[in-house]
């Protein structure tokens, strides 16, 4: 396959002011008066250049600052302006193995509720800016509530085909999310896209098709897993609804798949597209850092639990009635408090059933996805939520209500990774950007430890691990944390690192991201994710070649999942990334430190 090599900048500077590339970062000539005060600047710069030339990437990427006019001279002419770094004729192959592709999530409402691709000129401009910045591709929600809105099996893919054609024209890859959930009610949801109306109509006569809390409040964000195999939808089960949708997608998007545009199919498995229960939802009054509520009180799940408890010899056991409400703390409840119900035989039985139902749901839908895309050159993926609050409390209450049975002596994420490995699926995790020090102390948050546990579990189960930020960030601190998590042990100069993320998706494309200062830092972030290598169009050059999707491996037995709950120490993690980004002030300070260090 011929490699297409381009500069990550593509000649787009973002402003009229000339920029200087030094130490792999954007540098502004406006700081030159400060540097002019350093004695023997030319000699110092030559030393700096010699040091940089022997840097970790194996090639120099700088402009000779001694050729810039000093402060006070006339403005640079067009001919004197530094050009964007040109693409090298060859890559450093060993360093290229550290390349982590970067994708950007498109706006939630890029396709309108009326199934129209609106404002195409603006989207084209933004996509071209992303491509010029070195971004590898984009991710987009393909909303069930839009495509199948007119009636059962009445699919209309026309607007998405127009969008995909534009993405292809702009030279980007595509990750498509099979979004079987409602948009609206979660953090960052700026538009409302409900489930198909004909599905909601069925819910009017049978409200138990929706997740339900102990008080009987219904959540219409996603169908309860209790109806996965109930033929309530004009003779089809929920699993069949999802399966038919994915088969139709493959049929109508086959040309894009065959052309290599669509490389990932992320299968929505719950609210916000994540494999979890809707335990924390703003539409029902939840606010951070509430523990959330169990969501298994619809008649279908209640009947299943009763059957399971009876089969275990405890027909008297019912669903929890002492687990508190959305905004409680663990200690205020009998279930999650000190020596609480979660530690008893009854509590353990319930939590095992609750979490296994979720894993089985994901397993069944992914099996259908595997059948739908069998033989296609795509990867399947599933997303798991980063429930980081109360992670450092004994009961991990917020994780438990979400369906992640994770405690100090029990790993709740490695069984999910093992299930995903059966389908050759990517494990996509959130909250990569978060640090413990940024969180509320009283919420006992542990995003850093959580990410380390989850990613380590995925790597131990030999699945590809990808991730994204949970909240929009434009600062170097957030980007640096993502860079650290992408390569916990740093750059390997001998080829593929032992632990490296398969890809990172940035949430999300917006006017705010594209503002000069924000986009400047973002472009540096992309370059650092690429291990300071230029954009690489050939996936095989960094070990991401995609072959035809194979049939899923045999179904796991319960013993396999239980074995995966054994806790293990995470892999070693660096204190900070070795591909650190500085904002403008940080660049200046770092440059001055480097200059003066040469005199010591």
Short mmCIF file of N, CA and C in Angstrom, two decimals, residues 267-424:
data_model
loop_
_atom_site.label_atom_id
_atom_site.label_comp_id
_atom_site.label_asym_id
_atom_site.label_seq_id
_atom_site.Cartn_x
_atom_site.Cartn_y
_atom_site.Cartn_z
N UNK A 267 -20.23 -0.19 18.80
CA UNK A 267 -21.60 -0.65 19.01
C UNK A 267 -22.14 -0.05 20.31
N UNK A 268 -23.18 0.74 20.20
CA UNK A 268 -23.80 1.32 21.38
C UNK A 268 -24.47 0.24 22.22
N UNK A 269 -24.15 0.21 23.51
CA UNK A 269 -24.63 -0.86 24.38
C UNK A 269 -25.38 -0.35 25.61
N UNK A 270 -25.71 0.96 25.61
CA UNK A 270 -26.40 1.51 26.76
C UNK A 270 -26.48 3.02 26.66
N UNK A 271 -26.86 3.67 27.75
CA UNK A 271 -26.95 5.14 27.76
C UNK A 271 -25.62 5.77 27.39
N UNK A 272 -25.69 6.86 26.63
CA UNK A 272 -24.49 7.54 26.12
C UNK A 272 -23.64 6.61 25.26
N UNK A 273 -24.23 5.53 24.79
CA UNK A 273 -23.50 4.57 23.97
C UNK A 273 -22.57 3.67 24.76
N UNK A 274 -22.65 3.74 26.10
CA UNK A 274 -21.72 3.02 26.96
C UNK A 274 -22.34 1.74 27.53
N UNK A 275 -21.51 0.75 27.77
CA UNK A 275 -21.96 -0.49 28.39
C UNK A 275 -22.15 -0.22 29.88
N UNK A 276 -23.34 0.19 30.26
CA UNK A 276 -23.67 0.48 31.66
C UNK A 276 -25.17 0.66 31.80
N UNK A 277 -25.61 0.71 33.04
CA UNK A 277 -26.99 1.07 33.35
C UNK A 277 -27.09 2.60 33.47
N UNK A 278 -28.27 3.19 33.23
CA UNK A 278 -28.42 4.65 33.37
C UNK A 278 -28.61 5.05 34.83
N UNK A 279 -27.61 4.77 35.64
CA UNK A 279 -27.72 4.95 37.09
C UNK A 279 -27.61 6.41 37.52
N UNK A 280 -27.01 7.23 36.69
CA UNK A 280 -26.88 8.65 37.02
C UNK A 280 -27.36 9.47 35.82
N UNK A 281 -28.50 10.05 35.95
CA UNK A 281 -29.07 10.81 34.84
C UNK A 281 -29.62 12.14 35.33
N UNK A 282 -29.23 13.20 34.67
CA UNK A 282 -29.64 14.53 35.09
C UNK A 282 -31.12 14.77 34.96
N UNK A 283 -31.79 14.08 34.05
CA UNK A 283 -33.22 14.28 33.85
C UNK A 283 -34.04 13.79 35.04
N UNK A 284 -33.44 12.97 35.90
CA UNK A 284 -34.14 12.49 37.09
C UNK A 284 -33.57 13.10 38.37
N UNK A 285 -32.77 14.15 38.21
CA UNK A 285 -32.32 14.90 39.38
C UNK A 285 -30.92 14.59 39.87
N UNK A 286 -30.22 13.65 39.23
CA UNK A 286 -28.87 13.34 39.69
C UNK A 286 -27.93 14.51 39.44
N UNK A 287 -27.06 14.78 40.42
CA UNK A 287 -25.97 15.73 40.24
C UNK A 287 -24.70 15.10 40.80
N UNK A 288 -23.59 15.45 40.21
CA UNK A 288 -22.29 14.95 40.67
C UNK A 288 -22.03 15.45 42.09
N UNK A 289 -21.55 14.59 43.01
CA UNK A 289 -21.09 13.21 42.83
C UNK A 289 -22.03 12.18 43.46
N UNK A 290 -23.30 12.27 43.20
CA UNK A 290 -24.25 11.31 43.76
C UNK A 290 -23.91 9.88 43.37
N UNK A 291 -24.28 8.94 44.23
CA UNK A 291 -23.93 7.53 44.00
C UNK A 291 -24.78 6.89 42.91
N UNK A 292 -25.91 7.54 42.55
CA UNK A 292 -26.78 6.95 41.55
C UNK A 292 -27.70 5.89 42.14
N UNK A 293 -28.52 5.30 41.28
CA UNK A 293 -29.46 4.27 41.73
C UNK A 293 -29.42 3.06 40.80
N UNK A 294 -29.69 1.89 41.38
CA UNK A 294 -29.83 0.68 40.57
C UNK A 294 -31.03 0.84 39.62
N UNK A 295 -30.91 0.25 38.44
CA UNK A 295 -31.94 0.41 37.40
C UNK A 295 -32.41 -0.96 36.91
N UNK A 296 -33.08 -1.68 37.77
CA UNK A 296 -33.48 -3.05 37.41
C UNK A 296 -34.88 -3.38 37.93
N UNK A 297 -35.73 -2.36 38.05
CA UNK A 297 -37.03 -2.55 38.67
C UNK A 297 -38.18 -2.61 37.67
N UNK A 298 -37.86 -2.72 36.38
CA UNK A 298 -38.92 -3.01 35.41
C UNK A 298 -39.36 -4.46 35.61
N UNK A 299 -40.55 -4.79 35.14
CA UNK A 299 -41.11 -6.11 35.43
C UNK A 299 -40.31 -7.24 34.80
N UNK A 300 -39.62 -6.97 33.72
CA UNK A 300 -38.86 -8.02 33.04
C UNK A 300 -37.60 -8.39 33.82
N UNK A 301 -36.83 -7.39 34.24
CA UNK A 301 -35.64 -7.69 35.03
C UNK A 301 -35.99 -8.19 36.42
N UNK A 302 -37.06 -7.66 36.99
CA UNK A 302 -37.48 -8.12 38.31
C UNK A 302 -37.84 -9.60 38.29
N UNK A 303 -38.53 -10.02 37.22
CA UNK A 303 -38.89 -11.43 37.09
C UNK A 303 -37.64 -12.29 36.90
N UNK A 304 -36.68 -11.79 36.14
CA UNK A 304 -35.45 -12.55 35.92
C UNK A 304 -34.67 -12.72 37.22
N UNK A 305 -34.63 -11.64 38.04
CA UNK A 305 -33.92 -11.76 39.31
C UNK A 305 -34.62 -12.75 40.23
N UNK A 306 -35.94 -12.69 40.26
CA UNK A 306 -36.70 -13.61 41.12
C UNK A 306 -36.41 -15.05 40.74
N UNK A 307 -36.36 -15.31 39.44
CA UNK A 307 -36.06 -16.66 38.96
C UNK A 307 -34.65 -17.09 39.35
N UNK A 308 -33.70 -16.16 39.23
CA UNK A 308 -32.31 -16.48 39.58
C UNK A 308 -32.17 -16.74 41.08
N UNK A 309 -32.82 -15.92 41.91
CA UNK A 309 -32.74 -16.10 43.35
C UNK A 309 -33.38 -17.41 43.78
N UNK A 310 -34.51 -17.73 43.17
CA UNK A 310 -35.18 -19.00 43.48
C UNK A 310 -34.30 -20.17 43.09
N UNK A 311 -33.66 -20.06 41.93
CA UNK A 311 -32.77 -21.12 41.48
C UNK A 311 -31.57 -21.30 42.39
N UNK A 312 -31.19 -20.24 43.10
CA UNK A 312 -30.07 -20.31 44.03
C UNK A 312 -30.50 -20.74 45.42
N UNK A 313 -31.78 -21.04 45.57
CA UNK A 313 -32.29 -21.50 46.85
C UNK A 313 -32.72 -20.40 47.79
N UNK A 314 -32.94 -19.19 47.27
CA UNK A 314 -33.35 -18.06 48.10
C UNK A 314 -34.53 -17.33 47.47
N UNK A 315 -35.68 -17.96 47.42
CA UNK A 315 -36.85 -17.31 46.81
C UNK A 315 -37.29 -16.07 47.58
N UNK A 316 -36.83 -15.92 48.81
CA UNK A 316 -37.22 -14.77 49.64
C UNK A 316 -36.43 -13.50 49.28
N UNK A 317 -35.35 -13.64 48.54
CA UNK A 317 -34.54 -12.47 48.20
C UNK A 317 -35.23 -11.62 47.14
N UNK A 318 -35.22 -10.32 47.39
CA UNK A 318 -35.76 -9.38 46.40
C UNK A 318 -34.69 -8.38 45.99
N UNK A 319 -35.06 -7.47 45.13
CA UNK A 319 -34.13 -6.44 44.69
C UNK A 319 -33.85 -5.47 45.84
N UNK A 320 -32.71 -4.80 45.84
CA UNK A 320 -32.34 -3.92 46.96
C UNK A 320 -33.38 -2.83 47.23
N UNK A 321 -33.64 -2.62 48.53
CA UNK A 321 -34.56 -1.55 48.94
C UNK A 321 -33.89 -0.60 49.93
N UNK A 322 -32.55 -0.72 50.05
CA UNK A 322 -31.83 0.09 51.04
C UNK A 322 -30.58 0.74 50.44
N UNK A 323 -30.61 0.97 49.11
CA UNK A 323 -29.42 1.49 48.41
C UNK A 323 -29.45 3.00 48.22
N UNK A 324 -30.41 3.68 48.84
CA UNK A 324 -30.44 5.13 48.77
C UNK A 324 -30.99 5.68 47.48
N UNK A 325 -30.75 6.98 47.28
CA UNK A 325 -31.25 7.68 46.10
C UNK A 325 -30.10 8.32 45.34
N UNK A 326 -30.43 8.96 44.21
CA UNK A 326 -29.42 9.44 43.27
C UNK A 326 -28.29 10.24 43.91
N UNK A 327 -28.61 11.16 44.81
CA UNK A 327 -27.60 12.09 45.30
C UNK A 327 -27.11 11.79 46.70
N UNK A 328 -27.34 10.55 47.16
CA UNK A 328 -26.82 10.14 48.46
C UNK A 328 -25.31 9.89 48.38
N UNK A 329 -24.70 9.83 49.55
CA UNK A 329 -23.31 9.39 49.67
C UNK A 329 -23.32 7.94 50.12
N UNK A 330 -22.23 7.20 49.90
CA UNK A 330 -22.23 5.79 50.30
C UNK A 330 -22.55 5.57 51.77
N UNK A 331 -21.96 6.41 52.63
CA UNK A 331 -22.13 6.21 54.05
C UNK A 331 -23.53 6.48 54.57
N UNK A 332 -24.35 7.15 53.77
CA UNK A 332 -25.72 7.46 54.20
C UNK A 332 -26.70 6.34 53.87
N UNK A 333 -26.21 5.26 53.27
CA UNK A 333 -27.09 4.15 52.89
C UNK A 333 -26.70 2.88 53.63
N UNK A 334 -27.67 2.03 53.83
CA UNK A 334 -27.42 0.74 54.47
C UNK A 334 -26.69 -0.21 53.53
N UNK A 335 -26.96 -0.07 52.24
CA UNK A 335 -26.38 -1.01 51.27
C UNK A 335 -24.88 -0.75 51.09
N UNK A 336 -24.48 0.53 50.96
CA UNK A 336 -23.09 0.86 50.63
C UNK A 336 -22.27 1.32 51.83
N UNK A 337 -22.89 1.41 52.99
CA UNK A 337 -22.19 1.90 54.17
C UNK A 337 -21.21 0.90 54.74
N UNK A 338 -20.61 1.25 55.87
CA UNK A 338 -19.65 0.39 56.54
C UNK A 338 -20.29 -0.95 56.87
N UNK A 339 -19.64 -2.03 56.45
CA UNK A 339 -20.19 -3.39 56.61
C UNK A 339 -21.60 -3.49 56.03
N UNK A 340 -21.80 -2.84 54.91
CA UNK A 340 -23.12 -2.75 54.30
C UNK A 340 -23.57 -4.02 53.61
N UNK A 341 -24.78 -3.96 53.06
CA UNK A 341 -25.39 -5.10 52.40
C UNK A 341 -24.53 -5.63 51.26
N UNK A 342 -23.77 -4.75 50.62
CA UNK A 342 -22.96 -5.20 49.48
C UNK A 342 -21.93 -6.26 49.88
N UNK A 343 -21.64 -6.37 51.18
CA UNK A 343 -20.67 -7.34 51.65
C UNK A 343 -21.30 -8.66 52.09
N UNK A 344 -22.64 -8.72 52.13
CA UNK A 344 -23.33 -9.92 52.57
C UNK A 344 -23.54 -10.90 51.42
N UNK A 345 -23.94 -12.10 51.75
CA UNK A 345 -24.21 -13.11 50.71
C UNK A 345 -25.30 -12.63 49.77
N UNK A 346 -26.34 -12.03 50.34
CA UNK A 346 -27.44 -11.52 49.52
C UNK A 346 -26.97 -10.40 48.60
N UNK A 347 -26.17 -9.49 49.14
CA UNK A 347 -25.66 -8.38 48.34
C UNK A 347 -24.74 -8.85 47.24
N UNK A 348 -23.88 -9.78 47.54
CA UNK A 348 -22.96 -10.31 46.53
C UNK A 348 -23.71 -11.02 45.42
N UNK A 349 -24.75 -11.75 45.79
CA UNK A 349 -25.55 -12.44 44.77
C UNK A 349 -26.19 -11.44 43.82
N UNK A 350 -26.78 -10.40 44.41
CA UNK A 350 -27.43 -9.39 43.56
C UNK A 350 -26.42 -8.70 42.64
N UNK A 351 -25.29 -8.27 43.19
CA UNK A 351 -24.30 -7.54 42.39
C UNK A 351 -23.71 -8.40 41.29
N UNK A 352 -23.54 -9.68 41.57
CA UNK A 352 -23.05 -10.60 40.53
C UNK A 352 -24.07 -10.73 39.42
N UNK A 353 -25.33 -10.89 39.79
CA UNK A 353 -26.40 -10.99 38.78
C UNK A 353 -26.50 -9.71 37.97
N UNK A 354 -26.50 -8.57 38.64
CA UNK A 354 -26.66 -7.25 38.01
C UNK A 354 -25.54 -6.98 37.00
N UNK A 355 -24.30 -7.26 37.41
CA UNK A 355 -23.16 -7.01 36.52
C UNK A 355 -23.09 -8.03 35.40
N UNK A 356 -23.42 -9.29 35.69
CA UNK A 356 -23.39 -10.31 34.64
C UNK A 356 -24.45 -10.07 33.57
N UNK A 357 -25.61 -9.54 33.99
CA UNK A 357 -26.64 -9.21 33.00
C UNK A 357 -26.09 -8.20 32.00
N UNK A 358 -25.33 -7.25 32.49
CA UNK A 358 -24.76 -6.22 31.63
C UNK A 358 -23.73 -6.82 30.67
N UNK A 359 -22.85 -7.66 31.19
CA UNK A 359 -21.84 -8.29 30.34
C UNK A 359 -22.49 -9.18 29.29
N UNK A 360 -23.50 -9.94 29.69
CA UNK A 360 -24.20 -10.80 28.73
C UNK A 360 -24.90 -9.98 27.65
N UNK A 361 -25.44 -8.83 28.04
CA UNK A 361 -26.07 -7.93 27.07
C UNK A 361 -25.04 -7.49 26.02
N UNK A 362 -23.90 -7.02 26.50
CA UNK A 362 -22.85 -6.60 25.58
C UNK A 362 -22.38 -7.74 24.70
N UNK A 363 -22.25 -8.91 25.28
CA UNK A 363 -21.79 -10.08 24.53
C UNK A 363 -22.77 -10.44 23.42
N UNK A 364 -24.05 -10.40 23.72
CA UNK A 364 -25.06 -10.79 22.73
C UNK A 364 -25.14 -9.79 21.58
N UNK A 365 -25.11 -8.49 21.90
CA UNK A 365 -25.20 -7.48 20.84
C UNK A 365 -23.94 -7.48 19.98
N UNK A 366 -22.79 -7.65 20.61
CA UNK A 366 -21.54 -7.71 19.84
C UNK A 366 -21.49 -8.95 18.95
N UNK A 367 -22.09 -10.03 19.40
CA UNK A 367 -22.16 -11.22 18.56
C UNK A 367 -22.97 -10.93 17.30
N UNK A 368 -24.06 -10.18 17.46
CA UNK A 368 -24.86 -9.78 16.30
C UNK A 368 -24.08 -8.82 15.40
N UNK A 369 -23.31 -7.93 16.01
CA UNK A 369 -22.49 -7.02 15.22
C UNK A 369 -21.43 -7.79 14.43
N UNK A 370 -20.86 -8.79 15.07
CA UNK A 370 -19.88 -9.62 14.38
C UNK A 370 -20.48 -10.31 13.17
N UNK A 371 -21.70 -10.81 13.31
CA UNK A 371 -22.38 -11.45 12.18
C UNK A 371 -22.67 -10.43 11.08
N UNK A 372 -23.08 -9.23 11.48
CA UNK A 372 -23.45 -8.21 10.50
C UNK A 372 -22.26 -7.75 9.67
N UNK A 373 -21.09 -7.65 10.31
CA UNK A 373 -19.92 -7.11 9.62
C UNK A 373 -18.86 -8.19 9.34
N UNK A 374 -19.25 -9.43 9.43
CA UNK A 374 -18.32 -10.54 9.20
C UNK A 374 -17.67 -10.41 7.82
N UNK A 375 -16.36 -10.50 7.79
CA UNK A 375 -15.63 -10.41 6.54
C UNK A 375 -15.27 -9.01 6.11
N UNK A 376 -15.85 -8.00 6.76
CA UNK A 376 -15.52 -6.61 6.42
C UNK A 376 -14.18 -6.22 7.08
N UNK A 377 -13.47 -5.33 6.44
CA UNK A 377 -12.21 -4.86 7.00
C UNK A 377 -12.49 -3.70 7.96
N UNK A 378 -13.10 -4.04 9.08
CA UNK A 378 -13.40 -3.09 10.14
C UNK A 378 -13.10 -3.73 11.48
N UNK A 379 -12.93 -2.90 12.50
CA UNK A 379 -12.81 -3.37 13.87
C UNK A 379 -14.10 -3.02 14.61
N UNK A 380 -14.55 -3.93 15.46
CA UNK A 380 -15.66 -3.62 16.36
C UNK A 380 -15.09 -2.96 17.62
N UNK A 381 -15.92 -2.19 18.29
CA UNK A 381 -15.50 -1.51 19.51
C UNK A 381 -16.70 -1.34 20.43
N UNK A 382 -16.43 -1.21 21.72
CA UNK A 382 -17.47 -0.92 22.71
C UNK A 382 -16.88 0.04 23.74
N UNK A 383 -17.73 0.92 24.26
CA UNK A 383 -17.27 1.94 25.19
C UNK A 383 -17.73 1.64 26.61
N UNK A 384 -16.82 1.84 27.55
CA UNK A 384 -17.09 1.67 28.98
C UNK A 384 -16.89 3.02 29.65
N UNK A 385 -17.78 3.36 30.58
CA UNK A 385 -17.75 4.68 31.22
C UNK A 385 -16.70 4.76 32.31
N UNK A 386 -16.14 5.95 32.48
CA UNK A 386 -15.17 6.18 33.54
C UNK A 386 -15.85 6.73 34.79
N UNK A 387 -16.37 5.83 35.61
CA UNK A 387 -17.08 6.24 36.84
C UNK A 387 -16.02 6.40 37.93
N UNK A 388 -15.44 7.58 38.01
CA UNK A 388 -14.28 7.79 38.87
C UNK A 388 -14.64 8.28 40.26
N UNK A 389 -15.89 8.75 40.49
CA UNK A 389 -16.24 9.26 41.81
C UNK A 389 -16.59 8.09 42.73
N UNK A 390 -16.18 8.22 43.96
CA UNK A 390 -16.29 7.20 45.00
C UNK A 390 -15.42 5.97 44.71
N UNK A 391 -14.48 6.12 43.76
CA UNK A 391 -13.57 5.01 43.46
C UNK A 391 -12.69 4.68 44.66
N UNK A 392 -12.37 5.71 45.45
CA UNK A 392 -11.49 5.50 46.60
C UNK A 392 -12.26 5.22 47.89
N UNK A 393 -13.56 4.99 47.78
CA UNK A 393 -14.34 4.56 48.94
C UNK A 393 -14.44 3.03 48.90
N UNK A 394 -14.61 2.38 50.05
CA UNK A 394 -14.60 0.91 50.07
C UNK A 394 -15.64 0.26 49.17
N UNK A 395 -16.83 0.86 49.06
CA UNK A 395 -17.92 0.20 48.33
C UNK A 395 -17.96 0.52 46.84
N UNK A 396 -17.21 1.54 46.39
CA UNK A 396 -17.24 1.92 44.96
C UNK A 396 -18.69 2.09 44.50
N UNK A 397 -19.49 2.80 45.29
CA UNK A 397 -20.94 2.81 45.10
C UNK A 397 -21.37 3.24 43.70
N UNK A 398 -20.78 4.30 43.16
CA UNK A 398 -21.21 4.79 41.85
C UNK A 398 -20.92 3.79 40.75
N UNK A 399 -19.84 3.04 40.90
CA UNK A 399 -19.54 1.99 39.92
C UNK A 399 -20.54 0.85 40.03
N UNK A 400 -20.88 0.48 41.25
CA UNK A 400 -21.80 -0.65 41.44
C UNK A 400 -23.17 -0.36 40.87
N UNK A 401 -23.69 0.85 41.09
CA UNK A 401 -25.02 1.15 40.54
C UNK A 401 -24.99 1.21 39.01
N UNK A 402 -23.82 1.50 38.44
CA UNK A 402 -23.68 1.54 36.98
C UNK A 402 -23.54 0.15 36.37
N UNK A 403 -23.28 -0.85 37.22
CA UNK A 403 -23.15 -2.21 36.72
C UNK A 403 -21.73 -2.74 36.71
N UNK A 404 -20.78 -1.96 37.23
CA UNK A 404 -19.39 -2.39 37.28
C UNK A 404 -19.10 -2.89 38.69
N UNK A 405 -19.08 -4.21 38.87
CA UNK A 405 -18.88 -4.82 40.18
C UNK A 405 -17.39 -4.81 40.48
N UNK A 406 -16.92 -3.66 40.91
CA UNK A 406 -15.49 -3.42 41.09
C UNK A 406 -15.22 -3.02 42.53
N UNK A 407 -14.42 -3.82 43.22
CA UNK A 407 -14.02 -3.55 44.60
C UNK A 407 -12.52 -3.78 44.74
N UNK A 408 -12.00 -3.51 45.91
CA UNK A 408 -10.56 -3.71 46.11
C UNK A 408 -10.16 -5.15 45.86
N UNK A 409 -11.04 -6.09 46.23
CA UNK A 409 -10.71 -7.51 46.07
C UNK A 409 -11.43 -8.15 44.88
N UNK A 410 -11.97 -7.31 43.98
CA UNK A 410 -12.68 -7.86 42.82
C UNK A 410 -12.57 -6.88 41.64
N UNK A 411 -12.04 -7.35 40.53
CA UNK A 411 -11.90 -6.51 39.34
C UNK A 411 -13.19 -6.56 38.53
N UNK A 412 -13.82 -5.42 38.34
CA UNK A 412 -15.07 -5.38 37.60
C UNK A 412 -14.90 -5.10 36.12
N UNK A 413 -13.67 -4.85 35.67
CA UNK A 413 -13.46 -4.44 34.28
C UNK A 413 -12.77 -5.51 33.43
N UNK A 414 -11.94 -6.32 34.04
CA UNK A 414 -11.26 -7.36 33.26
C UNK A 414 -12.23 -8.38 32.68
N UNK A 415 -13.33 -8.73 33.38
CA UNK A 415 -14.32 -9.61 32.73
C UNK A 415 -14.93 -8.99 31.47
N UNK A 416 -15.11 -7.67 31.48
CA UNK A 416 -15.62 -6.99 30.28
C UNK A 416 -14.60 -7.11 29.16
N UNK A 417 -13.33 -6.88 29.50
CA UNK A 417 -12.27 -7.00 28.50
C UNK A 417 -12.21 -8.42 27.94
N UNK A 418 -12.38 -9.40 28.79
CA UNK A 418 -12.35 -10.80 28.32
C UNK A 418 -13.51 -11.07 27.38
N UNK A 419 -14.68 -10.52 27.70
CA UNK A 419 -15.82 -10.67 26.80
C UNK A 419 -15.54 -10.01 25.45
N UNK A 420 -14.95 -8.81 25.48
CA UNK A 420 -14.65 -8.11 24.23
C UNK A 420 -13.64 -8.87 23.39
N UNK A 421 -12.72 -9.56 24.05
CA UNK A 421 -11.70 -10.30 23.30
C UNK A 421 -12.32 -11.41 22.47
N UNK A 422 -13.44 -11.93 22.90
CA UNK A 422 -14.15 -12.97 22.13
C UNK A 422 -14.56 -12.46 20.76
N UNK A 423 -14.82 -11.16 20.66
CA UNK A 423 -15.31 -10.57 19.41
C UNK A 423 -14.23 -9.75 18.70
N UNK A 424 -12.98 -9.85 19.16
CA UNK A 424 -11.88 -9.07 18.59
C UNK A 424 -12.20 -7.57 18.63
#
